[in-house]
């Protein structure tokens, strides 16, 4: 039994992003609070629509405690809008957290950073396990796509759809805004692999500590140059050298030296922190 728009009550608008509007909703039958993302497919070509459907179907299969759960989709032909129903994350996103910290001049706790690194690595492991040759999810790893639930646990969200809505004609186009987290191999127009995600994860963890990305520049050319060089300053001294070291391993220009997901999860330091946070 498929639910329709009438089975939900709109509670509020959370925000409007590049692809549509997110609304907080309530499922009438049981009162469960969820969100839906409204996207107008009216101007999409047939092939884009096909890709959208397949991506959404793929998202429905991704079930993991650190990935935003997708529940359902409703298509309303009368206004050419698709409603993608997903888990509501009441703790906001990391981008908001980072800008609040920057504004207030406070740093996040080191324990929180460790927890986020571990949970996001576990989420990535699941994404990579899921790519069955046929479909590769485009993971737009950035603080705005990392959500927190009410228990401060992390939920990776908002990937896959980015790929549909901005044709992958050129690699640079798959990034909205300034691609601060773009790996050197992508800067050099080489193929995307699981270690590119590790680079982005490292950049994100760096920003969570330093409250600014490891590489910043006023223009793309300068940014690319800095990324290729891979030089950046230490995270603030209040953070341990252990944390600094893990982040440095992830932001390593040489792909072969950069750890993969399993290598990170097998790091003694990571294992130690994993048992701590449980
Ligand atoms: P953007 O292109 O900026 O990512 P989105 O449409 O994804 O735009 O999101 C719009 C707003 O809704 C953002 O403030 C985002 O943090 C929030 N949001 C998106 N998904 C969820 C969710 N599952 N739970 C809570 N808030 C969400
Ligand atoms: Mg988003």
Coordinates of C-alpha atoms and ligand atoms in Angstrom, one line a residue:
X1 CA 0.0 0.0 0.0
X2 CA 1.6 3.2 -1.2
X3 CA 0.9 6.4 0.7
X4 CA -0.2 9.6 -0.9
X5 CA 0.3 13.2 -0.1
X6 CA -2.9 13.2 1.9
X7 CA -1.4 10.7 4.3
X8 CA 1.0 13.4 5.6
X9 CA 0.6 16.7 7.3
X10 CA 3.1 19.5 6.6
X11 CA 4.4 20.9 9.8
X12 CA 6.9 23.5 8.6
X13 CA 9.4 24.4 5.9
X14 CA 13.0 23.6 7.0
X15 CA 14.8 25.2 4.1
X16 CA 15.2 25.6 0.4
X17 CA 18.3 24.3 -1.2
X18 CA 19.7 24.0 -4.7
X19 CA 17.3 21.2 -5.7
X20 CA 14.1 21.9 -3.9
X21 CA 12.5 22.5 -0.6
X22 CA 12.7 20.4 2.6
X23 CA 9.6 20.2 4.8
X24 CA 9.1 18.7 8.2
X25 CA 6.0 16.4 8.0
X26 CA 4.0 14.1 10.1
X27 CA 2.7 10.7 8.9
X28 CA -0.9 10.7 9.9
X29 CA -1.4 7.0 10.6
X30 CA 1.2 6.9 13.4
X31 CA 2.2 10.5 14.0
X32 CA 5.8 9.8 13.0
X33 CA 7.8 13.0 12.2
X34 CA 9.7 12.8 8.9
X35 CA 10.9 15.2 6.2
X36 CA 10.2 15.3 2.5
X37 CA 12.2 17.0 -0.2
X38 CA 10.1 18.4 -2.9
X39 CA 11.7 18.5 -6.4
X40 CA 10.1 19.7 -9.5
X41 CA 11.1 17.4 -12.4
X42 CA 9.1 19.4 -14.9
X43 CA 12.2 20.7 -16.7
X44 CA 14.1 17.4 -16.7
X45 CA 14.7 15.4 -19.8
X46 CA 13.4 11.8 -20.1
X47 CA 16.9 10.4 -19.4
X48 CA 17.3 12.6 -16.3
X49 CA 14.0 11.4 -15.0
X50 CA 15.1 7.8 -15.5
X51 CA 18.3 8.5 -13.6
X52 CA 16.3 10.2 -10.8
X53 CA 14.1 7.2 -10.4
X54 CA 17.0 4.8 -10.4
X55 CA 18.9 6.9 -7.9
X56 CA 15.9 7.1 -5.6
X57 CA 15.4 3.4 -5.8
X58 CA 19.1 2.9 -4.8
X59 CA 18.7 5.3 -1.9
X60 CA 15.8 3.2 -0.6
X61 CA 18.2 0.2 -0.3
X62 CA 20.7 2.1 1.9
X63 CA 19.8 1.1 5.4
X64 CA 22.4 2.0 8.0
X65 CA 22.3 3.7 11.3
X66 CA 24.6 6.5 10.1
X67 CA 22.9 7.1 6.8
X68 CA 19.8 9.3 6.6
X69 CA 17.0 6.7 6.0
X70 CA 14.9 7.1 2.9
X71 CA 11.4 5.9 3.3
X72 CA 9.4 6.5 0.3
X73 CA 8.7 8.8 -2.7
X74 CA 5.4 10.2 -3.9
X75 CA 5.0 11.5 -7.5
X76 CA 2.5 14.2 -8.1
X77 CA 2.0 14.5 -11.8
X78 CA -0.3 17.5 -11.6
X79 CA 2.6 19.7 -10.5
X80 CA 5.4 17.5 -11.8
X81 CA 6.9 17.2 -8.3
X82 CA 8.5 14.2 -6.6
X83 CA 8.4 14.1 -2.8
X84 CA 11.3 12.1 -1.3
X85 CA 10.4 11.1 2.2
X86 CA 13.2 10.5 4.7
X87 CA 14.2 10.4 8.3
X88 CA 14.0 13.7 10.1
X89 CA 17.4 14.8 11.7
X90 CA 16.5 17.1 14.6
X91 CA 20.1 18.0 15.4
X92 CA 20.8 20.1 12.4
X93 CA 23.8 19.8 10.1
X94 CA 27.5 20.1 10.6
X95 CA 27.8 23.3 8.4
X96 CA 25.4 25.1 10.8
X97 CA 27.4 23.7 13.8
X98 CA 30.7 24.9 12.3
X99 CA 29.5 28.4 11.5
X100 CA 27.9 28.7 15.0
X101 CA 31.2 27.8 16.6
X102 CA 33.1 30.2 14.4
X103 CA 30.7 33.0 15.3
X104 CA 30.8 32.3 19.0
X105 CA 34.5 31.6 19.1
X106 CA 34.3 28.1 20.5
X107 CA 35.7 24.8 19.5
X108 CA 34.0 21.5 19.4
X109 CA 35.2 18.8 21.9
X110 CA 37.8 16.4 20.6
X111 CA 35.7 13.4 21.7
X112 CA 32.9 14.7 19.4
X113 CA 35.3 14.9 16.5
X114 CA 36.5 11.3 17.0
X115 CA 32.9 10.1 17.2
X116 CA 32.0 11.9 13.9
X117 CA 35.1 10.5 12.1
X118 CA 34.2 6.9 13.1
X119 CA 30.5 7.2 12.4
X120 CA 31.1 8.8 9.0
X121 CA 33.7 6.1 8.1
X122 CA 31.2 3.4 8.9
X123 CA 28.6 5.2 6.8
X124 CA 31.0 5.4 3.9
X125 CA 31.9 1.7 4.2
X126 CA 28.2 0.9 3.7
X127 CA 28.0 3.2 0.7
X128 CA 31.0 1.6 -0.9
X129 CA 29.8 -1.9 -0.1
X130 CA 26.5 -1.0 -1.9
X131 CA 28.0 0.1 -5.2
X132 CA 27.4 -3.1 -7.2
X133 CA 29.3 -2.1 -10.3
X134 CA 26.1 -0.8 -11.9
X135 CA 25.3 2.2 -9.8
X136 CA 27.9 4.3 -8.1
X137 CA 26.5 6.8 -5.7
X138 CA 27.9 10.3 -5.9
X139 CA 28.8 11.2 -2.4
X140 CA 28.9 14.9 -2.0
X141 CA 30.8 14.9 1.3
X142 CA 30.5 18.3 2.9
X143 CA 29.3 19.5 6.3
X144 CA 25.9 20.6 4.9
X145 CA 25.2 16.9 4.1
X146 CA 26.1 15.6 7.5
X147 CA 23.2 15.6 9.9
X148 CA 22.9 15.1 13.6
X149 CA 20.1 13.3 15.2
X150 CA 18.8 14.3 18.6
X151 CA 21.4 12.1 20.3
X152 CA 24.3 13.9 18.5
X153 CA 24.9 10.8 16.3
X154 CA 25.8 11.4 12.8
X155 CA 23.7 10.7 9.7
X156 CA 25.2 11.0 6.2
X157 CA 22.6 12.3 3.8
X158 CA 21.8 14.0 0.6
X159 CA 24.0 12.1 -1.8
X160 CA 23.1 10.5 -5.1
X161 CA 20.6 13.1 -6.0
X162 CA 23.3 15.7 -6.6
X163 CA 24.5 13.6 -9.5
X164 CA 21.0 13.4 -11.1
X165 CA 20.4 17.1 -10.9
X166 CA 23.5 18.4 -12.4
X167 CA 24.6 16.2 -15.3
X168 CA 28.0 14.8 -14.9
X169 CA 29.4 16.3 -18.0
X170 CA 32.4 17.7 -16.2
X171 CA 33.8 16.7 -12.9
X172 CA 33.9 20.3 -11.6
X173 CA 30.1 20.6 -12.3
X174 CA 29.4 17.9 -9.8
X175 CA 30.4 20.3 -7.1
X176 CA 28.0 23.1 -6.0
X177 CA 29.9 26.1 -4.7
X178 CA 33.6 26.1 -4.0
X179 CA 35.0 22.6 -4.0
X180 CA 37.2 23.0 -0.9
X181 CA 37.2 19.3 -0.3
X182 CA 38.0 18.2 -3.9
X183 CA 40.9 15.6 -3.8
X184 CA 44.1 16.2 -5.8
X185 CA 43.2 13.3 -8.1
X186 CA 39.9 14.9 -9.0
X187 CA 41.7 18.3 -9.4
X188 CA 43.9 16.5 -11.9
X189 CA 40.9 15.1 -13.7
X190 CA 41.5 11.5 -12.7
X191 CA 38.8 9.1 -11.7
X192 CA 36.9 9.2 -8.5
X193 CA 37.5 6.3 -6.1
X194 CA 36.9 5.4 -2.5
X195 CA 40.0 7.2 -1.4
X196 CA 38.7 10.4 -2.8
X197 CA 36.0 10.2 -0.2
X198 CA 38.6 9.7 2.5
X199 CA 40.3 12.9 1.4
X200 CA 37.0 14.8 1.6
X201 CA 36.3 13.2 5.0
X202 CA 39.7 14.4 6.3
X203 CA 39.0 17.9 5.0
X204 CA 35.7 17.9 6.8
X205 CA 37.2 16.7 10.0
X206 CA 39.9 19.3 9.7
X207 CA 37.2 22.0 9.3
X208 CA 35.3 20.7 12.3
X209 CA 38.4 21.3 14.4
X210 CA 39.9 24.4 12.7
X211 CA 36.5 25.9 11.8
X212 CA 37.9 26.6 8.3
X213 CA 38.8 24.2 5.5
X214 CA 42.5 23.0 5.2
X215 CA 42.8 24.7 1.8
X216 CA 41.3 28.1 1.0
X217 CA 41.8 30.4 -1.8
X218 CA 40.1 33.3 -3.5
X219 CA 39.8 31.5 -6.8
X220 CA 39.7 28.0 -8.3
X221 CA 43.2 28.2 -9.8
X222 CA 44.8 29.0 -6.5
X223 CA 42.7 26.5 -4.7
X224 CA 43.8 23.7 -7.1
X225 CA 47.4 24.7 -6.7
X226 CA 47.1 24.4 -2.9
X227 CA 45.3 21.1 -3.1
X228 CA 48.0 19.6 -5.4
X229 CA 50.7 20.8 -2.9
X230 CA 48.8 19.4 0.0
X231 CA 50.3 21.7 2.6
X232 CA 48.1 22.9 5.4
X233 CA 48.6 24.0 9.0
X234 CA 48.0 22.0 12.1
X235 CA 44.6 21.8 13.6
X236 CA 44.4 24.1 16.7
X237 CA 46.8 23.0 19.5
X238 CA 44.0 22.2 21.8
X239 CA 43.5 19.0 19.8
X240 CA 45.8 16.0 20.4
X241 CA 48.6 15.0 18.0
X242 CA 46.8 11.7 17.6
X243 CA 43.8 13.5 16.0
X244 CA 46.1 15.6 14.0
X245 CA 47.9 12.5 12.7
X246 CA 44.7 10.7 11.7
X247 CA 43.5 13.8 9.8
X248 CA 46.9 14.2 8.1
X249 CA 46.8 10.6 6.9
X250 CA 43.4 11.2 5.3
X251 CA 44.5 14.5 3.6
X252 CA 47.5 12.9 1.8
X253 CA 48.1 13.8 -1.8
X254 CA 49.5 10.5 -2.7
X255 CA 46.5 8.1 -3.2
X256 CA 48.5 5.0 -2.5
X257 CA 49.7 6.3 0.9
X258 CA 46.2 7.5 1.9
X259 CA 44.4 4.9 4.0
X260 CA 41.2 3.3 2.7
X261 CA 38.1 2.8 4.8
X262 CA 39.2 -0.4 6.4
X263 CA 42.6 0.9 7.2
X264 CA 41.1 3.8 9.1
X265 CA 38.7 1.5 11.0
X266 CA 41.7 -0.7 11.9
X267 CA 43.9 2.2 13.2
X268 CA 44.6 1.4 16.9
X269 CA 43.7 5.0 17.7
X270 CA 40.4 4.7 16.0
X271 CA 39.6 1.4 17.7
X272 CA 40.5 2.9 21.1
X273 CA 38.1 5.8 20.5
X274 CA 35.4 3.5 19.2
X275 CA 35.3 1.5 22.4
X276 CA 35.3 4.7 24.4
X277 CA 32.3 6.2 22.7
X278 CA 30.1 3.1 23.2
Ligands
LIG1 P1 20.8 22.0 0.2 O1 20.9 22.1 -1.3 O2 21.2 23.3 0.8 O3 21.5 20.8 0.8 P2 18.4 20.7 1.0 O4 17.1 20.8 0.2 O5 19.1 19.5 1.0 O6 19.3 21.9 0.5 O7 18.1 21.1 2.4 C1 17.4 22.3 2.8 C2 17.4 22.4 4.3 O8 16.8 21.2 4.9 C3 18.8 22.5 4.9 O9 18.8 23.4 5.9 C4 19.1 21.1 5.4 O10 19.9 21.1 6.5 C5 17.7 20.6 5.8 N1 17.5 19.2 5.7 C6 17.7 18.4 4.6 N2 17.5 17.1 4.9 C7 17.1 17.0 6.2 C8 16.7 16.0 7.1 N3 16.7 14.7 6.7 N4 16.4 16.3 8.4 C9 16.5 17.6 8.8 N5 16.8 18.6 8.0 C10 17.1 18.4 6.7
LIG2 MG1 21.2 19.2 1.3

